[in-house]
Tab-separated table of C-alpha atoms in Angstrom:
chain	number	residue	atom	x	y	z
A	1	MET	CA	-0.014	0.325	-0.154
A	2	LYS	CA	1.480	3.245	-0.856
A	3	PHE	CA	1.174	6.527	1.788
A	4	VAL	CA	-0.272	9.724	0.217
A	5	VAL	CA	-0.239	12.604	2.013
A	6	VAL	CA	-3.086	15.672	1.199
A	7	THR	CA	-3.202	18.588	3.507
A	8	GLY	CA	-6.046	20.870	4.091
A	9	ILE	CA	-8.437	17.689	4.396
A	10	SER	CA	-11.101	19.508	6.566
A	11	SER	CA	-13.020	20.052	3.933
A	12	GLY	CA	-13.283	21.034	0.289
A	13	ILE	CA	-11.394	19.643	-2.173
A	14	GLY	CA	-9.024	18.046	0.330
A	15	LEU	CA	-11.622	15.898	2.005
A	16	TYR	CA	-13.453	15.315	-1.499
A	17	LEU	CA	-9.382	13.918	-2.061
A	18	SER	CA	-8.778	12.003	1.048
A	19	LYS	CA	-12.145	9.774	0.186
A	20	PHE	CA	-11.302	9.091	-2.806
A	21	LEU	CA	-7.538	8.208	-3.069
A	22	ILE	CA	-8.472	5.406	0.174
A	23	ASN	CA	-11.321	3.993	-1.896
A	24	GLN	CA	-8.160	3.709	-5.070
A	25	GLY	CA	-6.313	2.133	-2.714
A	26	PHE	CA	-3.950	4.390	-1.190
A	27	GLN	CA	-3.576	4.823	2.828
A	28	VAL	CA	-3.473	8.377	3.352
A	29	ILE	CA	-2.131	10.446	5.766
A	30	GLY	CA	-4.473	13.566	5.460
A	31	THR	CA	-3.076	17.233	7.597
A	32	HIS	CA	-5.273	20.149	9.419
A	33	ARG	CA	-5.901	22.448	12.046
A	34	ASP	CA	-8.259	22.114	13.378
A	35	ARG	CA	-6.974	21.869	16.529
A	36	ASP	CA	-9.785	22.325	18.674
A	37	VAL	CA	-12.257	18.895	17.421
A	38	PRO	CA	-10.733	16.378	19.951
A	39	ASN	CA	-11.961	13.151	17.772
A	40	GLY	CA	-10.750	14.190	14.737
A	41	LEU	CA	-13.300	16.232	12.006
A	42	PRO	CA	-16.710	15.879	12.225
A	43	ASN	CA	-16.614	13.820	8.637
A	44	THR	CA	-14.747	11.416	9.544
A	45	VAL	CA	-13.667	8.295	6.029
A	46	ASN	CA	-12.587	5.244	7.707
A	47	GLY	CA	-9.084	4.587	6.895
A	48	LEU	CA	-8.017	7.951	7.404
A	49	ILE	CA	-4.916	8.679	8.812
A	50	GLN	CA	-5.386	12.394	11.174
A	51	LEU	CA	-2.755	15.761	11.742
A	52	TYR	CA	-2.337	18.755	12.952
A	53	MET	CA	-0.674	20.246	11.304
A	54	ASP	CA	-0.153	24.750	10.413
A	55	LEU	CA	0.678	25.928	7.196
A	56	ALA	CA	1.173	29.346	8.857
A	57	ASN	CA	3.899	27.971	12.234
A	58	GLU	CA	6.615	25.765	10.925
A	59	HIS	CA	7.375	23.609	14.100
A	60	SER	CA	3.118	22.219	13.297
A	61	ILE	CA	4.841	21.742	10.319
A	62	GLU	CA	8.091	20.340	11.708
A	63	LEU	CA	5.910	18.207	13.934
A	64	ALA	CA	3.738	16.380	11.515
A	65	ALA	CA	6.805	15.453	9.633
A	66	ILE	CA	7.493	13.716	12.792
A	67	GLN	CA	4.659	11.937	13.323
A	68	ILE	CA	4.495	11.221	9.071
A	69	GLN	CA	8.154	9.777	9.856
A	70	LYS	CA	7.075	7.076	12.253
A	71	ILE	CA	3.646	6.540	10.403
A	72	VAL	CA	4.835	5.587	7.299
A	73	GLY	CA	7.990	3.894	8.850
A	74	TYR	CA	10.711	1.854	6.436
A	75	LYS	CA	7.957	2.069	3.487
A	76	GLY	CA	9.009	5.951	2.575
A	77	LEU	CA	6.735	8.031	1.372
A	78	TYR	CA	4.731	7.639	-2.378
A	79	ALA	CA	3.501	11.433	-2.620
A	80	LEU	CA	2.611	14.533	-1.279
A	81	ILE	CA	-0.216	16.470	-2.422
A	82	ASN	CA	-0.379	20.185	-0.934
A	83	ASN	CA	-3.800	20.894	-0.984
A	84	ALA	CA	-4.004	23.219	1.852
A	85	GLY	CA	-4.821	27.325	1.234
A	86	GLN	CA	-6.000	29.775	1.230
A	87	ALA	CA	-7.644	32.405	-0.637
A	88	ILE	CA	-7.851	36.549	0.780
A	89	PRO	CA	-9.397	39.108	-1.801
A	90	GLY	CA	-9.586	42.813	-1.920
A	91	PRO	CA	-7.146	45.498	-3.588
A	92	LEU	CA	-3.849	45.499	-3.085
A	93	THR	CA	-3.350	49.253	-2.102
A	94	GLU	CA	-5.655	48.060	1.140
A	95	VAL	CA	-5.676	44.664	2.111
A	96	PRO	CA	-3.140	45.172	5.366
A	97	MET	CA	0.892	43.969	5.025
A	98	GLU	CA	-0.203	40.793	7.700
A	99	LYS	CA	-2.826	39.548	5.308
A	100	ILE	CA	-0.718	39.280	2.160
A	101	LYS	CA	2.205	37.572	4.233
A	102	TYR	CA	-0.278	35.580	5.578
A	103	GLN	CA	-1.372	34.630	2.128
A	104	PHE	CA	2.443	33.407	1.134
A	105	GLN	CA	3.266	31.637	4.411
A	106	VAL	CA	0.453	29.068	3.943
A	107	ASN	CA	0.507	28.829	0.133
A	108	VAL	CA	4.303	29.208	-0.758
A	109	PHE	CA	6.542	29.575	2.463
A	110	GLY	CA	4.234	26.553	4.206
A	111	ASN	CA	3.910	24.117	1.290
A	112	LEU	CA	8.136	24.433	0.491
A	113	LEU	CA	8.806	23.548	4.424
A	114	LEU	CA	6.795	21.233	4.453
A	115	ILE	CA	8.225	20.107	0.864
A	116	GLN	CA	12.031	19.810	2.643
A	117	LYS	CA	11.163	18.239	5.985
A	118	LEU	CA	9.512	15.111	3.520
A	119	MET	CA	12.103	15.299	1.361
A	120	PRO	CA	13.460	11.721	3.244
A	121	LEU	CA	10.301	10.091	2.676
A	122	LEU	CA	9.977	10.314	-0.607
A	123	GLN	CA	13.549	9.302	-1.225
A	124	LYS	CA	13.174	6.581	0.691
A	125	ASN	CA	9.963	5.466	-1.411
A	126	GLY	CA	12.509	5.513	-4.169
A	127	PRO	CA	11.811	6.829	-8.620
A	128	GLY	CA	8.525	7.740	-8.887
A	129	SER	CA	7.523	9.147	-5.498
A	130	ARG	CA	5.519	12.915	-6.538
A	131	ILE	CA	4.670	15.632	-4.992
A	132	ILE	CA	1.222	17.649	-6.152
A	133	ASN	CA	1.049	20.646	-6.098
A	134	MET	CA	-2.100	22.045	-5.540
A	135	SER	CA	-2.049	25.737	-7.811
A	136	SER	CA	-5.124	27.082	-9.492
A	137	VAL	CA	-6.060	29.939	-12.995
A	138	SER	CA	-5.089	31.971	-10.428
A	139	GLY	CA	-1.697	31.107	-10.934
A	140	LEU	CA	-1.744	31.758	-15.227
A	141	PHE	CA	-4.292	34.767	-14.685
A	142	ALA	CA	-4.461	37.208	-11.682
A	143	SER	CA	-7.667	38.690	-11.396
A	144	PRO	CA	-8.836	42.591	-9.501
A	145	PHE	CA	-9.075	41.523	-5.700
A	146	LEU	CA	-7.382	38.231	-5.500
A	147	GLY	CA	-4.382	40.157	-6.233
A	148	SER	CA	-2.746	38.746	-3.090
A	149	TYR	CA	-3.545	34.865	-4.039
A	150	ALA	CA	-2.951	34.966	-7.889
A	151	ALA	CA	0.657	36.011	-6.479
A	152	SER	CA	1.094	33.413	-4.312
A	153	LYS	CA	-0.085	31.160	-7.090
A	154	PHE	CA	2.308	33.085	-9.595
A	155	ALA	CA	4.362	31.883	-7.043
A	156	LEU	CA	4.223	28.374	-6.225
A	157	GLU	CA	4.126	27.865	-9.892
A	158	GLY	CA	7.345	29.492	-10.137
A	159	LEU	CA	8.365	27.127	-7.242
A	160	SER	CA	7.375	24.043	-8.953
A	161	ASP	CA	8.773	24.712	-12.102
A	162	SER	CA	12.590	24.977	-10.139
A	163	LEU	CA	11.849	21.592	-8.142
A	164	ARG	CA	10.773	20.147	-11.038
A	165	ARG	CA	13.690	20.466	-12.213
A	166	GLU	CA	16.067	19.202	-9.672
A	167	LEU	CA	13.807	17.099	-8.624
A	168	ASN	CA	14.362	15.078	-12.311
A	169	LEU	CA	17.743	14.717	-11.197
A	170	LEU	CA	16.508	12.075	-8.240
A	171	GLY	CA	13.666	10.365	-10.482
A	172	ILE	CA	11.484	12.367	-8.303
A	173	ALA	CA	8.024	14.085	-10.360
A	174	VAL	CA	6.888	17.352	-9.347
A	175	VAL	CA	3.367	18.313	-11.370
A	176	VAL	CA	0.740	21.633	-10.350
A	177	ILE	CA	-2.603	20.499	-10.578
A	178	GLU	CA	-4.673	24.811	-11.472
A	179	PRO	CA	-8.311	24.027	-11.060
A	180	GLY	CA	-11.352	26.231	-12.731
A	181	PRO	CA	-14.234	27.133	-9.952
A	182	ILE	CA	-14.590	24.351	-8.223
A	183	ARG	CA	-18.170	23.611	-6.505
A	184	THR	CA	-16.656	24.548	-2.489
A	185	ALA	CA	-17.117	26.659	0.647
A	186	ILE	CA	-15.036	28.973	-1.003
A	187	TRP	CA	-16.274	31.098	-2.820
A	188	SER	CA	-19.381	31.718	0.310
A	189	LYS	CA	-16.763	33.055	2.025
A	190	HIS	CA	-15.313	36.191	0.009
A	191	LEU	CA	-18.733	37.167	-0.295
A	192	GLY	CA	-18.948	39.901	2.258
A	193	VAL	CA	-15.680	41.193	0.366
A	194	SER	CA	-17.345	44.252	-0.414
A	195	GLU	CA	-18.105	45.395	3.648
A	196	ASP	CA	-14.568	44.806	4.677
A	197	TYR	CA	-13.452	47.730	1.714
A	198	LYS	CA	-16.717	49.801	1.940
A	199	GLY	CA	-15.437	53.123	0.743
A	200	GLY	CA	-12.470	52.553	-0.488
A	201	LEU	CA	-11.514	53.294	-3.896
A	202	PHE	CA	-13.612	50.620	-5.333
A	203	ASP	CA	-16.910	50.546	-3.636
A	204	GLN	CA	-18.922	50.353	-7.097
A	205	TYR	CA	-16.499	47.135	-8.194
A	206	LEU	CA	-16.186	45.569	-5.719
A	207	LEU	CA	-19.733	45.208	-5.616
A	208	LYS	CA	-20.375	44.334	-9.377
A	209	ALA	CA	-16.661	41.365	-8.323
A	210	THR	CA	-18.751	39.523	-5.291
A	211	ASP	CA	-21.789	39.708	-7.869
A	212	ILE	CA	-19.362	37.771	-10.541
A	213	ILE	CA	-17.517	35.923	-7.224
A	214	GLN	CA	-21.938	34.250	-6.851
A	215	GLN	CA	-22.238	34.144	-10.333
A	216	MET	CA	-18.719	31.648	-10.252
A	217	GLU	CA	-20.175	29.224	-7.494
A	218	GLU	CA	-23.350	29.232	-9.068
A	219	ASN	CA	-21.712	27.456	-12.314
A	220	ALA	CA	-18.515	25.978	-10.833
A	221	MET	CA	-17.159	22.173	-11.803
A	222	PRO	CA	-18.458	20.142	-10.039
A	223	LEU	CA	-15.287	17.764	-6.927
A	224	GLU	CA	-15.360	14.565	-9.345
A	225	VAL	CA	-13.120	16.917	-12.059
A	226	LEU	CA	-10.295	16.317	-10.023
A	227	ASN	CA	-11.039	12.491	-10.155
A	228	GLN	CA	-8.647	11.692	-13.653
A	229	PRO	CA	-6.386	14.616	-13.522
A	230	ILE	CA	-5.012	13.002	-10.336
A	231	LEU	CA	-4.967	9.616	-10.740
A	232	ASP	CA	-3.331	10.201	-13.829
A	233	ALA	CA	-0.342	12.529	-11.671
A	234	LEU	CA	-0.148	9.961	-8.953
A	235	LEU	CA	-0.249	6.578	-11.555
A	236	SER	CA	1.833	7.921	-14.722
A	237	THR	CA	5.307	6.773	-15.032
A	238	LYS	CA	5.276	10.185	-17.057
A	239	PRO	CA	2.741	12.998	-15.462
A	240	LYS	CA	2.478	16.259	-16.910
A	241	THR	CA	4.030	18.988	-15.738
A	242	ARG	CA	0.541	20.765	-15.071
A	243	TYR	CA	-3.459	19.714	-15.970
A	244	LEU	CA	-5.289	22.729	-16.400
A	245	ILE	CA	-9.405	21.651	-15.073
A	246	HIS	CA	-11.524	25.019	-16.642
A	247	LYS	CA	-14.992	24.316	-18.627
A	248	ASN	CA	-13.444	25.753	-21.425
A	249	LYS	CA	-9.798	25.592	-21.754
A	250	PHE	CA	-9.295	26.994	-25.456
A	251	LEU	CA	-11.122	30.685	-24.159
A	252	PHE	CA	-9.626	30.657	-20.715
A	253	LEU	CA	-6.203	30.490	-22.950
A	254	LEU	CA	-7.355	32.534	-24.870
A	255	LEU	CA	-7.227	35.330	-22.291
A	256	ALA	CA	-4.819	34.110	-20.136
A	257	LYS	CA	-1.728	33.691	-22.405
A	258	ILE	CA	-2.769	34.634	-25.875
A	259	LEU	CA	-3.889	37.573	-26.100
A	260	PRO	CA	-1.968	40.959	-24.957
A	261	ASP	CA	-2.351	42.136	-22.071
A	262	LYS	CA	-3.589	45.092	-22.992
A	263	TRP	CA	-6.713	43.296	-24.910
A	264	ALA	CA	-7.122	41.470	-21.602
A	265	ASP	CA	-6.895	44.346	-19.353
A	266	TYR	CA	-10.098	46.351	-21.169
A	267	LEU	CA	-12.205	43.134	-21.562
A	268	VAL	CA	-11.899	42.486	-17.345
A	269	ASN	CA	-12.066	45.839	-16.780
A	270	ARG	CA	-15.608	46.641	-19.373
A	271	ASN	CA	-16.247	43.283	-17.313
A	272	LEU	CA	-16.326	45.635	-14.331
A	273	LYS	CA	-17.816	48.498	-15.363
A	274	SER	CA	-20.471	46.661	-16.886
A	275	ASN	CA	-24.513	46.363	-15.539
A	276	ASN	CA	-24.756	43.835	-17.741
A	277	ASN	CA	-24.913	40.692	-15.174
A	278	LYS	CA	-23.553	37.898	-17.556
A	279	LEU	CA	-20.945	35.561	-16.010
A	280	ARG	CA	-17.410	36.588	-18.011
A	281	PRO	CA	-13.501	35.888	-16.547
A	282	VAL	CA	-12.950	38.398	-14.344
């Protein structure tokens, strides 16, 4: 049985992947930061080994790595899925720096420290081990009012590229998953952003952005769209370096990669200024 660590299992993608991978025959070690839950998560999953870990706390990461080492023993660790993350919305000129630093600590620095601490276990498993970093379409296209989140995901993308080229030399694969909007509670957490920055420079546009977030939540993809990319990333002898998961890959890539920056800026800004509530990329 192969050991897989999945971070951020308390809800959403992490909880779903834990259940899915257990059903696929993996032994899943899941981490969460719900210290106040005395007997494990409310959504306890049979066969899931749960550990407390806070990516914002280096000591917590070190302790979790020690526990993981004791669990996997001589077998080593087959895969690490860095899923845990935070999305802090708001205008970059107004979001407090402490929140932006926290965003990077959780989405970038904490992930890298965990990779460093678990590298001996990945090496012990031997060639074929892999690291899967959960990025986002925000790591390819930076939307207004999601700047700190996008910046952290762009950083994770660059980190993953360098790490992949290094670990290729050791036979360890590094893969990035780039999902678009997926049906989880993360969207509803953002709906109060216009109130958080009320009276600032962007009042009317934040209200429009909130409307768009509501539409994105309604049109989000089901969690099941992760199944095949995750399985391929875990089991393929030659996994892709990136798996983009989006309802309309062509239109998204047109906006993110092909159109000149100023054209994309125009489309995004027109969307925010429009009274039309039709869903468009932001």
